[in-house]
CSV table of C-alpha atoms and ligand atoms in Angstrom, one decimal:
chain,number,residue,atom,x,y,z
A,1,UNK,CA,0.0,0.0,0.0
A,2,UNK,CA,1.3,3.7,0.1
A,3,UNK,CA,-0.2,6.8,-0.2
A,4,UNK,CA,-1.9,8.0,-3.3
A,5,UNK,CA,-0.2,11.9,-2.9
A,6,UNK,CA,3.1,13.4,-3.3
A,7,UNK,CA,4.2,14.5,0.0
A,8,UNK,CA,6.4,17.8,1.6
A,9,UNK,CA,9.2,17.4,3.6
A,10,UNK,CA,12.7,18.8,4.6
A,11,UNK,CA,16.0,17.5,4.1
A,12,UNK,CA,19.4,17.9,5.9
A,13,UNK,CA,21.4,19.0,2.3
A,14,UNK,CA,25.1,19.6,2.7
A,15,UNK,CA,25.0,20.0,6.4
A,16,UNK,CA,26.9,23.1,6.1
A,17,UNK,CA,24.3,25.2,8.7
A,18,UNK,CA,20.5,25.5,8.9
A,19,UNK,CA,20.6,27.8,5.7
A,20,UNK,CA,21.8,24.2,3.9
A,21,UNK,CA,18.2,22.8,5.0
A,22,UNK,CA,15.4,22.5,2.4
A,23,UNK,CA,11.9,21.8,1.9
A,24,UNK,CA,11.2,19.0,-1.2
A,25,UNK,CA,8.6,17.4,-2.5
A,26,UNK,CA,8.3,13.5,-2.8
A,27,UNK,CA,6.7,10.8,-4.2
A,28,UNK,CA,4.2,8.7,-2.1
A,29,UNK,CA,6.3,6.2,-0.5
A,30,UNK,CA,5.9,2.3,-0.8
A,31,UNK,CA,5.6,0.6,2.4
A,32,UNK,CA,7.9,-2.3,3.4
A,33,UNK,CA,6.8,-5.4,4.8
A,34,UNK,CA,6.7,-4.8,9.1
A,35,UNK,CA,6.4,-1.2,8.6
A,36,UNK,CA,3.8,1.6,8.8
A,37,UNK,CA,2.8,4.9,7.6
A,38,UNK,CA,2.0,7.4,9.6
A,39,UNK,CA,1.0,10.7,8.8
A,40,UNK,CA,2.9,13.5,10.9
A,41,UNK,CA,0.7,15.6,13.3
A,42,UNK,CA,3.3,17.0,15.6
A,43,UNK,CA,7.3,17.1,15.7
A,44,UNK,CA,9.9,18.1,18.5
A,45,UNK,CA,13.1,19.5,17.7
A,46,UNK,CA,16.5,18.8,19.7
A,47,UNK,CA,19.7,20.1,20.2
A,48,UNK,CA,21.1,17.2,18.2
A,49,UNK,CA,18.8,18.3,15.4
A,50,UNK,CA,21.1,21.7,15.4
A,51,UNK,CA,24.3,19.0,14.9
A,52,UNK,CA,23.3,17.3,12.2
A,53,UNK,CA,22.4,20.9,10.1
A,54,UNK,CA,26.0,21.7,10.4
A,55,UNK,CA,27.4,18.1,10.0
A,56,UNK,CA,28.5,17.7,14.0
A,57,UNK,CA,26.8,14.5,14.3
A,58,UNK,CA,29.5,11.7,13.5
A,59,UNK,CA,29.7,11.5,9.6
A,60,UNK,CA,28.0,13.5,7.4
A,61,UNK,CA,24.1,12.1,6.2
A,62,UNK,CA,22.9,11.5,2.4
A,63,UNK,CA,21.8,15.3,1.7
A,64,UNK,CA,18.5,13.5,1.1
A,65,UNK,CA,17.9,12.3,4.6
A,66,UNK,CA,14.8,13.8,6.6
A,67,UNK,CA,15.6,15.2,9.7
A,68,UNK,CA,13.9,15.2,13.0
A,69,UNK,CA,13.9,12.7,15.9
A,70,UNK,CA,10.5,13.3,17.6
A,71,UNK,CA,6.9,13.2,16.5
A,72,UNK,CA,3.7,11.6,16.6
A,73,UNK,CA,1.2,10.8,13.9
A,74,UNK,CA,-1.9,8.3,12.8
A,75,UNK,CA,-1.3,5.3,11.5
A,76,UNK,CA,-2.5,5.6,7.9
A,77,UNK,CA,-1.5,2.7,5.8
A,78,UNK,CA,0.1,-1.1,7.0
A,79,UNK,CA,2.8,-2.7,5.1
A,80,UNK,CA,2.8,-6.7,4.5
A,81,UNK,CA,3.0,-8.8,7.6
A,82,UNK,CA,1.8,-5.8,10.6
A,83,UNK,CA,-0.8,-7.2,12.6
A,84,UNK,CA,-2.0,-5.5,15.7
A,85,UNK,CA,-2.5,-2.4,14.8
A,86,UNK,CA,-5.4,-0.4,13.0
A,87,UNK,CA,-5.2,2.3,10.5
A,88,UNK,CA,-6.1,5.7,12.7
A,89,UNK,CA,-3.9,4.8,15.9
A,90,UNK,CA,-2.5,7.3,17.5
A,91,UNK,CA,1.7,6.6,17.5
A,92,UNK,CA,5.1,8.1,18.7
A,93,UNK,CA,8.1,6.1,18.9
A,94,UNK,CA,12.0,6.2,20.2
A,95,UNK,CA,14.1,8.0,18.0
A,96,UNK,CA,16.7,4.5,18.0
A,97,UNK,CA,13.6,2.7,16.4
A,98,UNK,CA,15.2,-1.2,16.4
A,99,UNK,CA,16.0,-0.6,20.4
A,100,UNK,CA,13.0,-2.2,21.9
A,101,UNK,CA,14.2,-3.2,25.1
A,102,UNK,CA,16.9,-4.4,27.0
A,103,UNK,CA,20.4,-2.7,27.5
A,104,UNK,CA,22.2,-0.5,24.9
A,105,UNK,CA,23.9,-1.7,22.0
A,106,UNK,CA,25.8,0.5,19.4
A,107,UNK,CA,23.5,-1.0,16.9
A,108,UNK,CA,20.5,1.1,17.9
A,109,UNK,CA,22.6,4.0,15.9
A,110,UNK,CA,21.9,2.0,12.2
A,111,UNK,CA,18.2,3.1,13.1
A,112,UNK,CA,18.2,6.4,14.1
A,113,UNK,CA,15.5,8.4,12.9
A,114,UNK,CA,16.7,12.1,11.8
A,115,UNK,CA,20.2,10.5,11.1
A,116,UNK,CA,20.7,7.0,9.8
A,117,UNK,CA,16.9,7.1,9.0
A,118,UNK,CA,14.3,9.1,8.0
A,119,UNK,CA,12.6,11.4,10.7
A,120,UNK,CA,9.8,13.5,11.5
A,121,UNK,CA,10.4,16.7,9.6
A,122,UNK,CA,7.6,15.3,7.1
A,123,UNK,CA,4.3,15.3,6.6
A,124,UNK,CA,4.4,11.6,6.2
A,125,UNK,CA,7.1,9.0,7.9
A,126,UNK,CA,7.5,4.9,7.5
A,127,UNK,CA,8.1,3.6,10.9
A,128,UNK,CA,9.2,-0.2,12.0
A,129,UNK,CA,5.6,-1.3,13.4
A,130,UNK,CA,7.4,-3.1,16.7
A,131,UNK,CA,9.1,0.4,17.0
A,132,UNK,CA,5.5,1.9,17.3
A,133,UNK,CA,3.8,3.2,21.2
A,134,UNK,CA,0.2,3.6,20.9
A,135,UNK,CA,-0.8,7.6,22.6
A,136,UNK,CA,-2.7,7.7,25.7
A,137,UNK,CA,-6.1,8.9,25.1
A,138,UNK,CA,-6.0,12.1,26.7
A,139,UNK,CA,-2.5,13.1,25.3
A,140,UNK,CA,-2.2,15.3,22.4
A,141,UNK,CA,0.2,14.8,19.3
A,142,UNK,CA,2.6,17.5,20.5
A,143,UNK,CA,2.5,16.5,24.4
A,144,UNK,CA,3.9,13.0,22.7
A,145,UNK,CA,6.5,14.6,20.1
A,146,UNK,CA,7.7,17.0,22.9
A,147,UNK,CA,8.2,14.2,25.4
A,148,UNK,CA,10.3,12.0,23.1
A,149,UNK,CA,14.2,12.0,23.0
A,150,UNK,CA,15.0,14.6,25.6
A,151,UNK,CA,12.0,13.1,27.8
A,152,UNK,CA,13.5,9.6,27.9
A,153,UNK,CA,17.0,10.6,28.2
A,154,UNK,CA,16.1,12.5,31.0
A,155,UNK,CA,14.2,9.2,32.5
A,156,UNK,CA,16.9,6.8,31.9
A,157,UNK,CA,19.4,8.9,34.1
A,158,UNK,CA,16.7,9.7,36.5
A,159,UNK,CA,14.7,6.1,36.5
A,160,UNK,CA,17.1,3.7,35.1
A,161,UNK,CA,20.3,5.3,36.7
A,162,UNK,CA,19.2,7.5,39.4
A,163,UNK,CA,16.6,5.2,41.1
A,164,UNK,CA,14.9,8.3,41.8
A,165,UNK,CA,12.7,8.1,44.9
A,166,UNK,CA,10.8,11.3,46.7
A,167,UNK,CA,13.0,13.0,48.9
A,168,UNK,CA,16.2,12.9,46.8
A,169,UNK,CA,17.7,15.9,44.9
A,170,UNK,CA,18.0,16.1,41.7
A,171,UNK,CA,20.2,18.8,39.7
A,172,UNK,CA,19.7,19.5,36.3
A,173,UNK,CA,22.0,22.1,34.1
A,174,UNK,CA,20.4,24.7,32.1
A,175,UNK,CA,16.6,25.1,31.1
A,176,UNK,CA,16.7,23.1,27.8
A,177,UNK,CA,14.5,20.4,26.0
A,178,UNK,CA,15.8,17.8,28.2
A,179,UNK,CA,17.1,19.8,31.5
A,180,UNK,CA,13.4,21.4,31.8
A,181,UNK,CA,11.9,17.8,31.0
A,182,UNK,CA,13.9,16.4,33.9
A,183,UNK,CA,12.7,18.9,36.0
A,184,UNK,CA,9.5,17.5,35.2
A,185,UNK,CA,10.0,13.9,35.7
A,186,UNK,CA,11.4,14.2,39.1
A,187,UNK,CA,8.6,16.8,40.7
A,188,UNK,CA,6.4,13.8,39.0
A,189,UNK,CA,8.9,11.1,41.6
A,190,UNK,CA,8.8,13.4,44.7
A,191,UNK,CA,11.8,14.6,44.5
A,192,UNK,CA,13.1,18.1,44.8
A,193,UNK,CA,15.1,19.4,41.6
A,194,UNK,CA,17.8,22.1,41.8
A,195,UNK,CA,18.6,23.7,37.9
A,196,UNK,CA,20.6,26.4,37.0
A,197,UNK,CA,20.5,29.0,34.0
A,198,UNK,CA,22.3,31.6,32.5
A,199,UNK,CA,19.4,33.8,32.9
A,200,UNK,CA,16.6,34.8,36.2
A,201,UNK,CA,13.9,34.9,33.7
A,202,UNK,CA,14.4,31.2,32.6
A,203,UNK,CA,14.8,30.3,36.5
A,204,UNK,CA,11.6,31.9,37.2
A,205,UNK,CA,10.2,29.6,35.1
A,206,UNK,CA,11.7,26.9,36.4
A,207,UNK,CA,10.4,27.6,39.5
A,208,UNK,CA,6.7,28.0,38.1
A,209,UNK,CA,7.0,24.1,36.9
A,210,UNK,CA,8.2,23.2,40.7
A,211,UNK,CA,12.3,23.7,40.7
A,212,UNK,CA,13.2,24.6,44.4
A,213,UNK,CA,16.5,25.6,43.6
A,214,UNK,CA,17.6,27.7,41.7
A,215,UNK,CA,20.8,29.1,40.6
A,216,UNK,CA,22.2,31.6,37.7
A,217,UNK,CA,25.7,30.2,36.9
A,218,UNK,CA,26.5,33.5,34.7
A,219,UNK,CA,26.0,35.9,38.0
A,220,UNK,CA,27.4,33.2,40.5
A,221,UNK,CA,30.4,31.2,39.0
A,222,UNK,CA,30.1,29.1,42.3
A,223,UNK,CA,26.8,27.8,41.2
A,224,UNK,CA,28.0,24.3,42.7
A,225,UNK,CA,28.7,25.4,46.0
A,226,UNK,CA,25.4,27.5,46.1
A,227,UNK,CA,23.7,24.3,45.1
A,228,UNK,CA,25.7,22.5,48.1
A,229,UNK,CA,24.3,25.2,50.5
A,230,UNK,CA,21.2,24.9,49.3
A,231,UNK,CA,20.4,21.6,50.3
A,232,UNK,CA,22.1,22.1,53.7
A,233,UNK,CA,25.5,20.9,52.6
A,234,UNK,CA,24.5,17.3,51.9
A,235,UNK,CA,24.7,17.7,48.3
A,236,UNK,CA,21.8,16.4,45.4
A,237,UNK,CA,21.5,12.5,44.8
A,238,UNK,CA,21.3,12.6,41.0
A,239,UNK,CA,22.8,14.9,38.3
A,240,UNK,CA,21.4,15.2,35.0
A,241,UNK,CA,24.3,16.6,33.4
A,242,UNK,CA,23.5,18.2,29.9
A,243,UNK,CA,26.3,20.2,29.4
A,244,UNK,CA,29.2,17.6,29.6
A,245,UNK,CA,33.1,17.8,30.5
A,246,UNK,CA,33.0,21.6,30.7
A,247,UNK,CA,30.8,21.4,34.5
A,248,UNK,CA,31.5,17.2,35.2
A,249,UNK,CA,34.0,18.6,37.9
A,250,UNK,CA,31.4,21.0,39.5
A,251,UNK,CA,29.0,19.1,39.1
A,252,UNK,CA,30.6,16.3,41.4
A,253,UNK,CA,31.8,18.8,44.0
A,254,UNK,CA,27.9,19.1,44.7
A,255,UNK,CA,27.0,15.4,44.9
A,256,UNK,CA,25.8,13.5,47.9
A,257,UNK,CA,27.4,10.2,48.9
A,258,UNK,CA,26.6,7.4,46.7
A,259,UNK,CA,25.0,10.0,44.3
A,260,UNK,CA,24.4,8.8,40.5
A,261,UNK,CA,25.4,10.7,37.7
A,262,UNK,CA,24.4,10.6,34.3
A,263,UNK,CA,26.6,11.9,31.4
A,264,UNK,CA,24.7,12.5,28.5
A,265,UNK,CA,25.4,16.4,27.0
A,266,UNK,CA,28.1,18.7,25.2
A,267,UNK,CA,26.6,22.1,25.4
A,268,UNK,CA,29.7,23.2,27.4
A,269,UNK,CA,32.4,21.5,24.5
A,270,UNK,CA,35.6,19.9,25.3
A,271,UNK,CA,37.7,21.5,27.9
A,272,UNK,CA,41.1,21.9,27.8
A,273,UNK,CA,41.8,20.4,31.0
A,274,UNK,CA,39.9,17.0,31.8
A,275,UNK,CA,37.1,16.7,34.6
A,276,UNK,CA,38.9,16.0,38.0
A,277,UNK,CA,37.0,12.8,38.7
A,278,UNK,CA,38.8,12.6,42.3
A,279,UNK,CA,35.3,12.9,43.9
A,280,UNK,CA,33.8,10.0,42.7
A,281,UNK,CA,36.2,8.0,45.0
A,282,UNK,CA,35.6,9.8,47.9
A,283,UNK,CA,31.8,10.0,47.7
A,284,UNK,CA,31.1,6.9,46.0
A,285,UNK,CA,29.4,7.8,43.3
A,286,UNK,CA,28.3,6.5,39.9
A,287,UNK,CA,29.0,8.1,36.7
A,288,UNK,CA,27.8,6.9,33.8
A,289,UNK,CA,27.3,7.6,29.9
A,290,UNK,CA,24.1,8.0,28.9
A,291,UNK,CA,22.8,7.2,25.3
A,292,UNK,CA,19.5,8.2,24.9
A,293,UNK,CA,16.5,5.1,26.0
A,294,UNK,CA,14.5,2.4,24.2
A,295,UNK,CA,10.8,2.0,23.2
A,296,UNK,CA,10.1,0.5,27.0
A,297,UNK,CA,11.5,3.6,28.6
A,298,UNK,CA,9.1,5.9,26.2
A,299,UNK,CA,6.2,3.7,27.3
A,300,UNK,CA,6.7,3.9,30.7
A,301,UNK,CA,7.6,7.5,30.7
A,302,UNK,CA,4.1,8.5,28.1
A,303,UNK,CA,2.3,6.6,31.0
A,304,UNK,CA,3.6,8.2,34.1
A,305,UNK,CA,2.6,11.5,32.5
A,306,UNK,CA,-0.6,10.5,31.3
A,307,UNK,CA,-1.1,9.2,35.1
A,308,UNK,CA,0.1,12.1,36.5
A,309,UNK,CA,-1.3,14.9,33.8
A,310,UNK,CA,1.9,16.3,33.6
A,311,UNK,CA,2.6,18.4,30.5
A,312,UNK,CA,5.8,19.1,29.0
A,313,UNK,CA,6.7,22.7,29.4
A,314,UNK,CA,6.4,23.8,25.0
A,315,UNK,CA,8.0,27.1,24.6
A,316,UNK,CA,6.7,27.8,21.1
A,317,UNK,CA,5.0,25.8,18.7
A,318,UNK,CA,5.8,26.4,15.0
A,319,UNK,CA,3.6,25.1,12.0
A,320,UNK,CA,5.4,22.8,9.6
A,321,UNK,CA,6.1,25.4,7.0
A,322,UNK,CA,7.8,27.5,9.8
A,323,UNK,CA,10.2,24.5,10.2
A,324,UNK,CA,13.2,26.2,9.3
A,325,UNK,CA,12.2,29.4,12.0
A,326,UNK,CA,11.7,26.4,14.7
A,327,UNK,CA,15.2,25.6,13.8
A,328,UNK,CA,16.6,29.4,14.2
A,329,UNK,CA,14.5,30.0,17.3
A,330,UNK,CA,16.2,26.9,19.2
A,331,UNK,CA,19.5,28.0,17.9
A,332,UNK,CA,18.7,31.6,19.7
A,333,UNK,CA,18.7,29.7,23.1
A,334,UNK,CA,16.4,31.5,24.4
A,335,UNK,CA,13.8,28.7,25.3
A,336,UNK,CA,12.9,27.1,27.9
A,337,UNK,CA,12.0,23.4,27.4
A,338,UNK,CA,10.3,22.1,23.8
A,339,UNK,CA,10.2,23.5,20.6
A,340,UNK,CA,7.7,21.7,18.7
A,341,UNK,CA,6.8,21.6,15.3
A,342,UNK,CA,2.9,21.1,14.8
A,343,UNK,CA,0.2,21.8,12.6
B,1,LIG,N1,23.1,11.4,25.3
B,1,LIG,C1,21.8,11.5,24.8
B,1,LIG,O1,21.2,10.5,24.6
B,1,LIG,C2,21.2,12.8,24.6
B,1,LIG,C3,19.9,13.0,24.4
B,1,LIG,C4,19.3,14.2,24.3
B,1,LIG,C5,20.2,15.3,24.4
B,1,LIG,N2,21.5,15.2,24.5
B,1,LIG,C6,22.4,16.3,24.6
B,1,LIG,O2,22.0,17.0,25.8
B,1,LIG,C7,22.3,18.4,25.6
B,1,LIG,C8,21.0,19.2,25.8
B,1,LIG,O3,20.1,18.9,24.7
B,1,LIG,P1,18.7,19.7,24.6
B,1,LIG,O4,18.0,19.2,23.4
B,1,LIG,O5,18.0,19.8,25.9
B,1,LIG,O6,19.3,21.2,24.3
B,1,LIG,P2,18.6,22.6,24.2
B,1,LIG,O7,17.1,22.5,24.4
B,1,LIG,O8,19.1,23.3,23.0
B,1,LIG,O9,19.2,23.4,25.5
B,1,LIG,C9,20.1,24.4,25.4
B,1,LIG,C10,20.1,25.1,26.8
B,1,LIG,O10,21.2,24.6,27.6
B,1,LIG,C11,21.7,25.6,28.4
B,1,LIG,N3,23.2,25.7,28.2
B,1,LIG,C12,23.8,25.9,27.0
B,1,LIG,N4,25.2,26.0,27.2
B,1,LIG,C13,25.3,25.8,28.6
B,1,LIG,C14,26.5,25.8,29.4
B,1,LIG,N5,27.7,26.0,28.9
B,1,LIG,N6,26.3,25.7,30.7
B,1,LIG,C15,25.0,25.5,31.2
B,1,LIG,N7,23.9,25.5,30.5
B,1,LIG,C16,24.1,25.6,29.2
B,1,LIG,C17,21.0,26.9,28.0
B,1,LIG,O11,20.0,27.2,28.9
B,1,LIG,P3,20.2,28.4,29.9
B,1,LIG,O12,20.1,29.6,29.1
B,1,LIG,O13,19.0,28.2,30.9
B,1,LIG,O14,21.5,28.3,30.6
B,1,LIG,C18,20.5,26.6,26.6
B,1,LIG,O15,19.3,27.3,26.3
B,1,LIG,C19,22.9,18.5,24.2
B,1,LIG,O16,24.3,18.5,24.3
B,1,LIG,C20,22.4,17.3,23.5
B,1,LIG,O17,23.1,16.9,22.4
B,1,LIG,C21,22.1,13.9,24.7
């Protein structure tokens, strides 16, 4: 089967900077056996999204491939052999499409939608149908799309990793797609979530969605030891550490004992001088790399929201012809939380 229009999209082109992205036209798609096609109702974009334009994101992409990691759609047309499923479900799915379950294996990245595969950026995409998590009634296309990569990153380091349980303290590093999103998930677990910013606006924000503490790290280079005082000199029990090796050393000096740390951003670059991982030996602590979460993780993480009503915090919702502005506007970083892509 496939469907009976051309359809619009955009494509990554010479990854030489958003300006090298452009919209095409293509033919319907056929539809491979185990696969589905679903029609795109809402997108998400990412920081990786940025990375790829300007051909960051390991080697370069056929100029031809879609971009865009997040979404969610109806299920319009089946390929051979999908059972299960009905034309008109409501579907999202991880961004490393073949990783269903189960622990992490480099093999996820052959399936990658918005890099090794194409993503969302469409108005039509093929997905794997065992790839495929069915919407919760009450959530909306872009609640899904805007939940997706950065939501279950932020999960695995908090659920998967961090054991999160109410009580602890959880610090997050700037108010991003997945730092804000983390925020989230742990006010959802009970726990208390400390988050810095470059800016008081953004952390007033953050406090609206439930941080309790908050700290600018532009007008308070010490935004460790601040967080440290904070919680009474005990330190937080889980870091969510977007920005990478440029704050891994502060970012220990402010960890409890036996605190878990997951290492899964770059915002901050490579620093000249390493992290000094000294601290991990005297406070016991975990650190680990974080790649991103299977299908499982976006199931249970769709559900805990849905229990919980929790939306994610959207910043500003672009139609699809806007695409390349959504692009532009999260380059600005002056969000807080999702951009999404819908309509
Ligand atoms: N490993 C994985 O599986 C995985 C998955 C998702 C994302 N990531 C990575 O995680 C990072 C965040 O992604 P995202 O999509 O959430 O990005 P994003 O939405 O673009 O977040 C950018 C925000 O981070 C903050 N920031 C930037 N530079 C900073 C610095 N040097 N120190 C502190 N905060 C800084 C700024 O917020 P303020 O203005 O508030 O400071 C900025 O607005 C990226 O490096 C991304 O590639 C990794």
């Amino acid at each position: 089967m496939s469907v009976a229009q051309p359809f619009e999209c955009f494509e990554v082109g010479e990854q030489t900077g958003l300006s090298a992205l452009r919209k095409v036209t293509r033919p319907a798609p056929a539809i491979p056996p185990g696969e589905v096609l679903v029609r795109v109702r809402a997108a998400a974009l990412n920081h990786r999204d940025l990375t790829i334009a300007k051909g960051g994101y390991g080697p370069k992409k056929p100029e031809n491939r879609i971009p865009g990691g997040d979404g969610a759609g109806e299920v319009v047309a089946l390929g051979e052999g999908v059972s299960g499923i009905e034309v008109g479900t409501r579907v999202t799915a991880p961004h490393f499409v073949s990783w269903i379950d189960g622990e992490f294996q480099p093999g996820v990245f052959m399936a990658d939608l918005g890099s090794s595969r194409d993503g969302w950026f469409s108005e039509y995409i093929l997905l794997p149908a065992n790839a495929l998590v069915t919407l919760p009634e009450s959530m909306s296309f872009e609640a899904a799309a805007a939940w997706g990569a950065a939501g279950i990153t932020a999960w695995t380091v908090l659920q998967t990793l961090g054991q999160i349980k109410p009580g602890d303290t959880i610090l997050t590093l700037g108010t991003g797609g997945v730092s804000i999103l983390a925020l989230q998930i742990a006010t959802m677990a009970g726990a208390r979530v400390a988050i810095t910013s470059s800016s008081d606006d953004k952390l007033a924000v953050a406090r609206e969605l439930g941080a309790d503490i908050t700290v600018n790290y532009r007008s308070n280079p010490d935004w460790a030891g601040a967080i440290r005082a904070a919680t009474g000199g005990r330190g937080v029990d889980i870091v969510v550490e977007t920005v990478g090796l440029a704050t891994l050393t502060q970012s220990l000096s402010c960890c409890a004992p036996n605190a878990r740390v997951g290492l899964l951003g770059a915002l901050g670059g490579r620093p000249e001088q390493g992290a000094d991982l000294g601290g991990l030996i005297l406070g016991n602590l975990v650190l680990k790399g974080i790649t991103s979460g299977n299908r499982r993780m976006l199931e249970e993480l769709l559900r805990a929201a849905d229990a919980n009503q929790v939306e994610p915090k959207i910043d500003r919702r672009f139609s699809f012809a806007e695409t390349l502005a959504a692009y532009e506007y999260l380059a600005g970083a002056g969000h807080v939380g999702k951009v999404v892509i819908a309509g």
